[in-house]
XYZ file of C-alpha atoms in Angstrom:
662
model
C 0.208 0.345 -0.338
C 2.703 2.623 1.043
C 4.242 3.815 -2.691
C 6.575 6.382 -0.714
C 9.149 4.327 0.581
C 11.497 6.689 0.974
C 9.530 9.563 2.587
C 8.674 6.664 5.439
C 11.764 5.081 6.106
C 13.502 6.300 9.375
C 16.087 9.395 9.437
C 18.460 10.704 11.611
C 19.362 14.320 13.219
C 22.196 13.950 15.335
C 22.104 10.912 17.662
C 18.036 11.451 17.498
C 15.934 9.191 15.270
C 12.869 9.893 13.579
C 10.274 7.164 12.478
C 10.153 8.739 8.909
C 11.135 12.053 6.990
C 7.929 14.492 7.320
C 8.858 16.927 9.032
C 6.470 19.930 10.006
C 8.822 23.214 9.465
C 7.657 26.044 12.123
C 4.804 28.216 11.132
C 3.433 29.983 13.340
C -0.280 29.567 14.398
C -0.730 32.205 17.474
C -2.519 29.849 19.794
C -0.538 30.142 22.947
C -1.155 31.464 25.623
C -0.572 35.352 26.575
C 2.430 34.719 28.442
C 4.063 32.369 25.649
C 3.319 29.074 27.399
C 1.511 26.584 25.697
C -1.804 26.712 25.306
C -4.656 23.614 25.178
C -5.752 24.576 22.090
C -1.846 25.390 20.585
C -1.414 21.361 22.068
C -4.683 20.163 20.278
C -3.083 21.385 16.971
C 0.256 20.069 17.238
C -1.220 16.805 18.605
C -3.166 16.694 15.297
C -0.214 16.425 12.947
C 1.798 13.940 15.416
C -1.707 11.538 15.278
C -1.749 12.510 11.433
C 2.213 10.631 10.864
C 4.836 13.389 10.662
C 8.305 12.402 12.178
C 9.654 15.648 13.479
C 7.496 19.351 14.564
C 9.008 22.134 14.739
C 6.998 24.788 16.784
C 6.115 28.093 15.482
C 8.521 31.115 15.922
C 9.192 30.550 19.820
C 10.252 34.506 21.453
C 13.654 33.510 23.672
C 13.290 37.643 24.624
C 9.743 39.349 26.277
C 11.132 42.445 25.759
C 12.112 43.175 22.164
C 11.749 39.432 21.011
C 7.281 39.524 20.505
C 6.149 38.751 16.954
C 2.648 38.237 17.357
C 0.719 38.663 20.617
C -0.122 34.916 21.308
C 3.238 33.421 20.594
C 4.792 30.584 22.281
C 7.882 31.708 24.438
C 11.159 30.114 26.441
C 12.033 32.985 28.464
C 11.036 31.744 31.916
C 11.037 28.782 33.787
C 6.937 28.750 34.433
C 6.205 27.679 31.016
C 7.946 24.246 31.416
C 5.039 22.165 33.090
C 3.286 23.124 29.560
C 5.538 22.324 27.797
C 5.862 19.243 29.023
C 2.589 18.355 28.400
C 2.971 19.320 24.927
C 6.169 16.862 24.620
C 4.581 14.467 26.189
C 1.268 14.879 23.565
C 3.366 14.337 20.924
C 5.261 11.808 21.908
C 2.291 9.645 22.213
C 2.354 9.524 18.669
C 6.289 8.176 18.457
C 6.453 12.150 16.532
C 10.054 13.933 17.591
C 8.866 17.701 18.688
C 11.827 20.309 18.448
C 11.143 24.260 19.680
C 12.164 26.698 17.156
C 14.607 29.987 19.177
C 13.200 33.145 17.158
C 14.310 37.036 17.411
C 11.993 39.205 15.283
C 15.184 41.713 14.865
C 13.863 44.898 12.669
C 10.703 42.890 11.348
C 8.592 43.213 13.719
C 5.725 46.411 14.497
C 7.248 48.321 17.496
C 3.424 48.504 18.624
C 4.078 44.311 19.820
C 6.873 45.737 21.450
C 5.249 48.913 23.354
C 6.382 51.336 21.387
C 10.329 51.156 21.869
C 12.336 51.125 19.250
C 13.097 47.958 17.538
C 16.589 46.608 17.593
C 19.020 44.915 14.816
C 22.592 44.576 14.226
C 22.666 47.671 12.169
C 19.949 50.553 12.232
C 18.830 49.927 8.550
C 15.088 49.581 7.737
C 13.738 47.121 6.348
C 11.674 48.226 3.262
C 8.165 45.865 4.433
C 8.370 47.068 7.586
C 9.428 50.591 6.630
C 10.518 51.396 10.732
C 14.122 52.258 11.528
C 15.824 50.360 14.058
C 18.364 51.123 16.338
C 21.904 49.193 16.710
C 22.785 46.943 19.243
C 25.199 47.744 21.597
C 28.193 45.128 21.711
C 27.386 43.495 25.099
C 23.892 43.411 23.910
C 24.662 40.914 21.252
C 26.302 39.210 24.377
C 22.983 39.173 26.521
C 20.761 38.389 23.133
C 23.947 35.242 22.676
C 22.501 34.087 26.678
C 18.818 34.190 26.094
C 18.954 32.037 22.838
C 21.161 29.585 25.386
C 18.483 29.774 27.746
C 15.528 29.042 25.631
C 17.127 25.980 24.913
C 17.846 24.902 28.190
C 14.039 25.492 29.176
C 12.878 23.463 26.250
C 14.675 20.157 26.972
C 13.442 20.814 30.597
C 10.206 20.789 29.326
C 10.956 17.449 27.456
C 11.674 19.175 23.862
C 13.118 16.521 21.527
C 15.934 19.309 20.298
C 16.383 23.501 18.961
C 16.272 25.021 15.848
C 17.918 28.251 15.922
C 15.699 30.120 13.166
C 18.592 32.000 11.581
C 16.199 32.572 7.665
C 13.434 35.018 6.565
C 15.500 38.446 7.201
C 14.987 37.511 11.447
C 17.834 38.953 13.440
C 20.431 36.161 13.522
C 19.921 36.228 9.570
C 20.728 39.852 9.722
C 23.809 39.462 11.651
C 24.541 36.870 8.453
C 24.066 39.261 6.224
C 25.765 41.738 4.960
C 22.895 43.846 3.226
C 21.583 44.139 6.988
C 24.973 43.634 9.161
C 27.208 46.689 8.661
C 29.141 46.661 12.045
C 32.379 47.341 12.956
C 32.970 45.439 15.898
C 33.261 41.691 16.824
C 29.871 40.891 15.461
C 30.067 42.618 12.127
C 32.072 42.866 8.863
C 34.835 39.644 8.563
C 32.977 36.761 7.027
C 33.574 34.774 10.659
C 32.286 38.236 12.655
C 29.110 38.086 11.246
C 28.647 34.324 12.074
C 30.119 34.788 15.549
C 26.431 35.588 17.261
C 25.379 32.078 16.071
C 29.064 30.464 16.377
C 28.012 31.213 20.889
C 24.983 30.281 20.483
C 25.456 27.113 19.135
C 28.585 26.666 21.272
C 26.579 27.592 24.022
C 23.689 25.360 23.919
C 25.669 22.385 23.562
C 27.725 23.169 26.823
C 24.337 23.354 28.544
C 22.099 20.800 26.957
C 25.362 18.310 26.370
C 26.867 17.656 22.444
C 23.879 14.485 21.776
C 21.241 17.408 22.165
C 20.146 18.257 18.835
C 20.992 21.779 17.408
C 18.958 22.990 13.450
C 19.938 25.988 12.093
C 17.494 27.127 9.720
C 19.010 29.361 6.952
C 17.632 31.039 3.781
C 20.111 30.330 1.540
C 18.702 33.101 -1.292
C 17.364 36.172 0.125
C 16.374 37.104 -3.150
C 17.650 41.108 -2.642
C 20.573 43.277 -4.500
C 23.710 42.842 -2.222
C 21.662 39.910 0.228
C 23.078 36.091 0.637
C 22.934 34.102 -2.351
C 23.331 30.237 -2.589
C 27.523 30.743 -2.917
C 27.624 32.728 0.458
C 24.735 30.240 1.979
C 26.591 27.304 0.822
C 30.068 28.796 2.902
C 27.765 29.396 5.582
C 26.301 25.713 6.083
C 29.472 23.835 6.084
C 30.676 26.949 8.403
C 27.078 25.993 10.618
C 28.478 22.051 10.511
C 31.738 23.065 11.773
C 30.467 24.846 14.912
C 28.534 21.843 15.479
C 24.940 22.534 14.286
C 23.417 18.532 13.705
C 20.888 19.134 10.619
C 20.124 22.372 7.625
C 16.937 23.550 7.495
C 17.324 24.782 4.017
C 14.565 27.917 3.344
C 14.876 31.572 1.389
C 13.835 35.443 1.532
C 13.195 38.042 3.567
C 10.274 40.567 4.694
C 11.503 42.800 1.342
C 11.101 38.943 -0.780
C 8.529 37.581 0.986
C 7.269 36.418 -2.092
C 9.809 33.581 -1.653
C 9.645 32.757 1.589
C 5.736 31.898 1.980
C 4.512 31.089 -1.724
C 1.516 32.446 -3.345
C -0.139 29.772 -5.274
C 1.592 30.899 -8.541
C 4.437 29.087 -7.200
C 5.676 25.100 -8.539
C 6.694 22.495 -6.455
C 10.262 22.498 -5.721
C 10.527 26.003 -7.594
C 13.625 26.286 -5.216
C 14.672 22.767 -5.291
C 18.716 23.965 -6.318
C 19.100 25.860 -2.964
C 18.606 22.914 -0.615
C 20.555 20.583 -3.900
C 23.490 22.795 -3.268
C 23.651 23.311 0.549
C 23.448 19.177 0.628
C 26.408 18.823 -1.466
C 28.579 20.544 0.223
C 27.206 19.052 4.141
C 27.700 15.953 5.601
C 24.480 16.855 8.155
C 21.107 15.912 6.610
C 19.518 18.259 4.813
C 16.226 19.925 5.898
C 14.182 22.061 3.016
C 10.914 23.473 2.377
C 10.047 23.421 -1.753
C 6.415 24.861 -1.421
C 5.411 21.085 -1.267
C 1.664 20.284 -1.626
C 1.489 16.036 -2.894
C 3.469 12.877 -1.380
C 4.583 12.348 -5.224
C 6.727 15.446 -5.799
C 7.849 14.819 -1.636
C 9.099 11.093 -2.555
C 10.890 12.353 -6.337
C 12.359 14.990 -3.827
C 13.889 12.753 -1.638
C 15.030 10.258 -4.397
C 16.643 13.308 -6.308
C 18.683 13.862 -2.966
C 17.037 17.404 -3.037
C 17.661 16.763 1.100
C 17.054 14.248 3.434
C 13.678 15.658 4.933
C 10.826 17.298 3.445
C 9.152 19.600 4.943
C 5.455 20.239 5.147
C 4.405 23.429 6.295
C 1.117 24.326 5.268
C -0.058 21.325 4.051
C 0.187 20.031 7.122
C -2.586 23.464 7.984
C -4.456 22.021 5.137
C -4.703 18.298 6.217
C -3.282 17.271 9.326
C -3.235 14.074 7.921
C -1.117 14.081 5.254
C 1.115 12.004 5.592
C -1.366 9.393 7.152
C -2.697 9.518 3.716
C 0.105 9.029 2.064
C 1.652 5.929 3.685
C -1.810 4.159 3.472
C -2.502 4.989 -0.437
C -5.272 7.895 -0.126
C -3.360 10.276 -1.609
C -6.271 11.311 -3.266
C -8.126 12.287 -0.848
C -5.911 14.848 1.010
C -7.196 17.949 1.613
C -5.032 20.480 -0.765
C -3.149 23.703 -0.072
C -4.242 26.320 -2.442
C -1.203 28.839 -1.759
C -3.786 31.512 -0.495
C -1.668 32.884 2.266
C -5.217 33.325 4.991
C -2.777 31.716 7.195
C -0.372 34.575 7.038
C -3.032 37.421 6.820
C -4.244 36.075 9.412
C -1.240 36.636 11.461
C -0.511 39.660 10.256
C -4.416 41.364 11.619
C -3.343 40.414 14.980
C -5.744 37.183 14.695
C -4.683 32.853 15.186
C -3.306 30.985 12.185
C -6.377 29.884 9.780
C -7.365 28.607 6.939
C -9.408 28.850 3.498
C -9.354 24.833 2.604
C -9.306 23.046 6.921
C -12.087 25.018 8.367
C -10.899 23.303 12.270
C -7.340 24.925 11.702
C -6.915 26.276 14.977
C -9.984 24.889 16.487
C -9.329 21.579 16.979
C -10.085 21.500 20.216
C -13.520 23.390 19.671
C -14.314 20.410 17.193
C -12.890 17.740 18.822
C -15.852 15.457 18.168
C -18.011 14.957 15.289
C -21.593 13.883 16.358
C -22.433 10.203 14.702
C -26.062 10.606 14.986
C -27.446 10.859 11.276
C -28.833 7.639 11.551
C -29.594 7.569 7.650
C -31.819 10.238 7.925
C -31.666 11.784 4.834
C -30.523 16.003 4.440
C -30.755 17.459 0.955
C -26.973 19.929 0.051
C -27.938 21.770 -3.287
C -25.058 23.077 -4.642
C -21.865 21.076 -5.327
C -18.874 24.151 -5.238
C -16.575 23.898 -2.046
C -19.196 24.972 0.742
C -21.429 21.939 -0.515
C -19.049 19.504 -0.553
C -17.655 20.187 3.038
C -21.077 20.725 4.142
C -22.035 16.976 2.323
C -18.803 14.632 3.730
C -19.110 16.457 7.214
C -23.036 15.168 7.333
C -22.357 12.152 5.469
C -19.738 11.466 8.106
C -22.513 12.315 11.330
C -24.319 9.545 9.415
C -26.684 11.257 7.455
C -27.956 9.911 3.914
C -26.776 12.836 1.199
C -28.273 13.627 -1.475
C -26.486 16.490 -3.262
C -28.254 18.391 -6.599
C -26.067 20.339 -8.988
C -26.808 21.371 -12.036
C -23.519 21.753 -14.015
C -22.317 18.714 -14.938
C -19.139 18.356 -12.973
C -18.937 19.459 -9.016
C -16.851 22.463 -8.324
C -18.941 25.362 -8.465
C -16.678 28.207 -8.033
C -13.675 26.827 -8.071
C -14.637 25.654 -12.143
C -14.330 29.480 -12.548
C -11.356 30.035 -10.172
C -9.322 27.155 -11.952
C -8.831 29.335 -15.756
C -6.561 31.786 -15.110
C -2.990 31.157 -15.348
C -1.124 29.390 -12.694
C -4.309 28.216 -10.825
C -3.187 23.927 -10.220
C -3.370 24.118 -6.571
C -6.885 24.804 -6.076
C -7.333 22.325 -9.649
C -5.899 19.906 -6.980
C -7.815 20.954 -4.032
C -11.468 20.951 -6.483
C -10.292 16.952 -7.704
C -9.392 15.516 -4.441
C -11.987 17.601 -2.425
C -14.291 15.703 -5.400
C -12.531 12.576 -4.658
C -13.592 12.871 -1.002
C -17.660 13.404 -1.941
C -17.524 10.791 -3.922
C -15.917 8.198 -1.772
C -18.655 8.219 0.443
C -20.784 5.857 -0.275
C -23.980 7.770 1.745
C -23.699 11.008 -0.911
C -25.528 10.339 -3.422
C -24.566 13.019 -6.368
C -27.158 14.654 -8.734
C -25.439 16.338 -11.465
C -26.896 18.263 -14.354
C -29.974 18.402 -12.509
C -31.695 21.519 -10.942
C -32.767 21.536 -7.288
C -36.426 22.148 -7.344
C -39.256 21.991 -4.077
C -40.981 19.374 -5.498
C -37.904 16.899 -6.291
C -36.637 17.718 -2.936
C -39.976 17.182 -0.886
C -39.968 13.651 -2.497
C -37.038 13.029 -0.597
C -38.386 14.024 3.082
C -35.388 15.822 4.065
C -34.937 16.499 8.233
C -32.875 19.404 7.064
C -32.174 21.628 3.223
C -28.866 22.870 2.914
C -28.581 25.726 0.238
C -24.952 26.238 -1.329
C -25.825 27.865 -5.208
C -23.910 30.169 -5.071
C -24.635 33.909 -5.729
C -24.663 36.311 -8.424
C -22.018 38.939 -10.341
C -22.474 42.145 -9.237
C -24.018 44.273 -12.537
C -24.626 48.089 -11.415
C -27.582 49.643 -12.916
C -25.832 52.380 -14.993
C -26.946 53.164 -18.691
C -25.422 50.315 -21.461
C -25.252 47.487 -18.613
C -27.464 45.345 -21.375
C -25.200 46.091 -23.946
C -23.660 43.660 -25.915
C -20.060 44.164 -25.353
C -20.776 44.472 -21.755
C -19.969 40.712 -20.301
C -18.601 40.003 -16.331
C -15.894 38.053 -15.838
C -17.139 35.115 -14.349
C -19.224 34.091 -17.931
C -15.306 35.022 -19.371
C -14.385 33.091 -17.315
C -16.489 29.890 -17.637
C -16.836 30.325 -21.106
C -20.140 31.643 -21.621
C -19.011 34.761 -22.890
C -16.559 36.020 -25.454
C -14.018 39.077 -25.511
C -13.036 40.952 -28.629
C -10.358 43.001 -29.188
C -9.556 45.690 -27.119
C -10.718 45.479 -23.472
C -11.271 47.135 -20.199
C -11.755 45.672 -16.715
C -13.936 47.150 -14.441
C -12.564 46.300 -10.737
C -9.102 45.198 -9.516
C -9.777 42.414 -6.927
C -8.594 39.385 -7.269
C -10.824 37.823 -10.311
C -10.119 41.373 -11.650
C -6.658 41.357 -11.986
C -6.378 37.885 -12.884
C -8.719 38.098 -15.651
C -6.566 40.621 -16.971
C -3.528 38.548 -16.652
C -5.653 35.964 -18.800
C -6.772 38.211 -20.848
C -3.215 40.128 -21.892
C -2.230 35.827 -22.221
C -4.595 35.706 -25.367
C -3.544 38.889 -27.380
C -6.006 41.309 -25.824
C -4.978 45.141 -25.503
C -6.158 45.719 -21.406
C -7.108 48.894 -19.828
C -7.980 47.843 -15.709
C -10.290 50.605 -14.163
C -10.431 50.950 -10.159
C -12.777 53.362 -8.191
C -10.620 52.955 -5.321
C -6.857 54.698 -4.833
C -5.256 51.622 -5.376
C -5.476 48.158 -7.071
C -6.493 45.152 -5.421
C -8.620 46.351 -2.147
C -8.455 43.768 -0.044
C -6.119 41.503 -1.240
C -3.047 39.807 0.563
C -0.786 42.228 0.231
C 1.838 39.570 -0.996
C -0.162 37.724 -3.106
C -1.125 41.306 -4.611
C 3.158 41.788 -4.654
C 3.219 38.529 -6.830
C -0.152 39.894 -8.627
C 1.322 42.869 -10.187
C 5.492 42.105 -10.590
C 3.643 39.038 -12.934
C 1.341 41.473 -14.891
C 4.345 44.611 -15.360
C 6.358 42.198 -17.220
C 3.593 40.653 -20.043
C 3.357 42.564 -23.238
C 2.337 44.883 -23.514
C 1.051 45.423 -19.694
C -2.341 46.584 -18.938
C -3.170 50.288 -18.324
C -4.625 50.887 -14.701
C -6.609 53.664 -13.797
C -7.286 54.565 -9.780
C -9.675 56.893 -8.230
C -12.238 56.158 -11.445
C -15.335 55.300 -11.371
C -17.412 53.658 -14.134
C -20.622 56.004 -14.788
C -22.062 54.292 -18.154
C -21.336 52.184 -21.014
C -21.762 51.886 -25.039
C -20.383 50.296 -27.916
C -17.351 52.154 -27.731
C -16.056 51.342 -23.859
C -17.313 53.223 -20.946
C -17.559 56.893 -19.326
C -15.411 57.242 -15.514
C -15.588 59.977 -13.236
C -12.552 60.792 -11.490
C -13.099 61.073 -7.548
C -10.795 63.677 -7.112
C -10.901 66.335 -9.686
C -14.571 64.986 -10.456
C -13.507 65.201 -14.078
C -14.857 62.938 -16.789
C -13.721 61.104 -20.067
C -14.330 57.560 -21.437
C -11.805 54.500 -22.250
C -12.810 53.536 -25.371
C -12.985 48.948 -25.525
C -14.387 46.659 -27.916
C -15.430 44.769 -24.464
C -16.332 45.789 -20.931
C -15.320 43.151 -18.380
C -17.275 43.258 -15.144
C -15.721 42.234 -12.062
C -17.141 43.505 -9.571
C -18.239 41.158 -6.790
C -20.653 39.047 -6.810
C -23.827 39.267 -4.323
C -26.662 36.347 -3.325
C -29.338 35.147 -5.181
C -32.155 35.209 -3.177
C -34.851 33.882 -6.316
C -32.954 31.201 -6.095
C -33.265 30.416 -1.902
C -36.546 32.131 -1.695
C -38.699 28.889 -2.214
C -36.601 26.001 -0.204
C -36.915 28.751 3.207
C -40.128 29.097 2.698
C -41.092 25.226 1.944
C -38.690 23.756 4.703
C -38.308 24.275 8.530
C -34.587 23.075 8.919
C -32.893 25.328 6.223
C -29.140 26.124 6.039
C -27.563 29.545 3.676
C -23.631 28.664 2.733
C -21.078 30.518 1.724
C -22.380 33.137 -1.365
C -25.508 31.920 -0.844
C -26.144 33.613 2.521
C -23.253 36.574 1.809
C -20.470 37.352 -0.822
C -17.021 35.846 0.310
C -13.888 33.538 -0.686
C -13.427 29.767 -0.274
C -12.623 30.372 3.034
C -16.091 31.879 3.649
C -17.653 28.862 2.039
C -15.727 26.287 3.518
C -15.766 27.485 7.054
C -20.306 27.822 6.919
C -20.028 24.799 5.039
C -18.358 22.875 7.843
C -19.786 24.329 10.803
C -23.477 24.323 9.867
C -23.284 20.224 9.345
C -21.808 20.416 12.660
C -23.834 21.493 14.220
C -26.718 20.562 12.217
C -29.887 19.549 14.372
C -32.952 18.181 12.694
C -36.280 19.615 14.744
C -38.647 16.713 15.662
C -42.540 17.157 15.497
C -44.452 14.910 17.590
C -48.108 15.157 16.583
C -49.515 12.972 19.061
C -50.483 16.424 21.186
C -49.399 18.776 18.656
C -46.264 20.930 20.153
C -43.504 21.063 18.354
C -40.214 20.820 19.857
C -36.309 21.301 18.694
């Protein structure tokens, strides 16, 4: 049954044996207690990944300094022995599943916010602002650097006391230790700057101190950015030398990543990046060191992970966001169920939530971060009939959740394939991750024997009544917003949704009205097909509401296209004609015309009440999911589908005494 022989062989880091080659690398979740202790929510979150079969878990960024080292509001910490009892609970819980756990020792340096550290100045090797953060830090004194070394060592001692199997020093992604390593951010002239070995001195002292305090056999991994992807930053040839030097310092493993905040898409790749796009980095490091190499290579599928191991790109594969999307990723791979994996789509919602001060969430896994809340799915369906209308992501999620509860689900969809809006979302360029997610979600529905799928069949009240369901879930999506403006009914006006679905043609020069994600992706597809495109946005900047990294990635691609789109902001469409559109400038109130052969509307969607009201009136137990209730994204549909199916309780009618109870 196990087709991934390399992935599921044991491996070693130092003298520590891991049961397989799957590592869940550090990924921020902000589920700790405010004082830095591991909370019950965090312990349950890591337990699910351990139970799901990974060989090693590396915790989220774990602060070693409560003063200037805060990365998120609810961040794990190893700054005080008071956290040891909860660390012990965390390690004991993970160890139940023969899984090992490291704590990642972290200080953000200049890559944090003054708001997170009480308004004081951030610290760094040199007083150079990170262009992404935009705040200038103060340079640490030589004495402060020495004190910081002690804090990292103390953190490792606390970790070991809590039963943690090893530590990882975060020297990547532009955080404090990375800032010392790189000439891009380290302009010091004391013993911690200047020459190559001086820049690495802080790391040498930390490793030596940890080995002295915890013993030479206590595993220490070091995470590095093998290429910072900025002019003047570290390149692979520099990092090969760094890796060899780190090995000589006593490091037991090198964890290879890339990028800093200023090159953010190379740290946490958007969905447009292919699997393994940076495999050359770990391959080069592995050729030059004898200690094992862990690597994150934007891995989504077990098949690709196995290929990386077989080609000696690394010794261990890092499954980070894929583990958020599906905590059973490893188990499903090992047991021949890789087609049942819920695939990460690279939407970056997990990190967007952190940047907004929330705990991490996942668009495709509604339970992520809420594992303790949704700990036990009731098995009380008893074969009762439930109807789900709409086979998009929300409808499929509701269907499989209800099926797992024991209900008999009838799923209606008027299309010839399940997927709903996902079938449109996969049309623009670089959407292979969403296509994988759609296909795996369909596989999960089709595998459940108590889901009866009716394709090419529009649900009617009469047809549903014949099934006598105890509940009806409506996930029939929404309709595009078309403003009440002159010319909207013209032959030259189409919606982005119809164009992407192949229901409408675009001819000649096109103007795309609306620059959200759908609008920008539509423009990219149009240019790729040879159209000259103008993007019109009524707000002051494009990409309203988009994740900054996704927007950066999309705009970088659009700027490189030939011809690049013309972008007009602060311009509101006030009408359309066969010649194009008329726009009103929101600043000077001037009006002008934008010539176009086709007008493509990308103004969002709204619930379609005409499709839901008949069912709401006909059935007592009707639940609206996703866009059928309020317009949103994949994450909203998935969360709605899961949570409403999770808490669903049929109404029981007692006709003997004429009373109705719930």
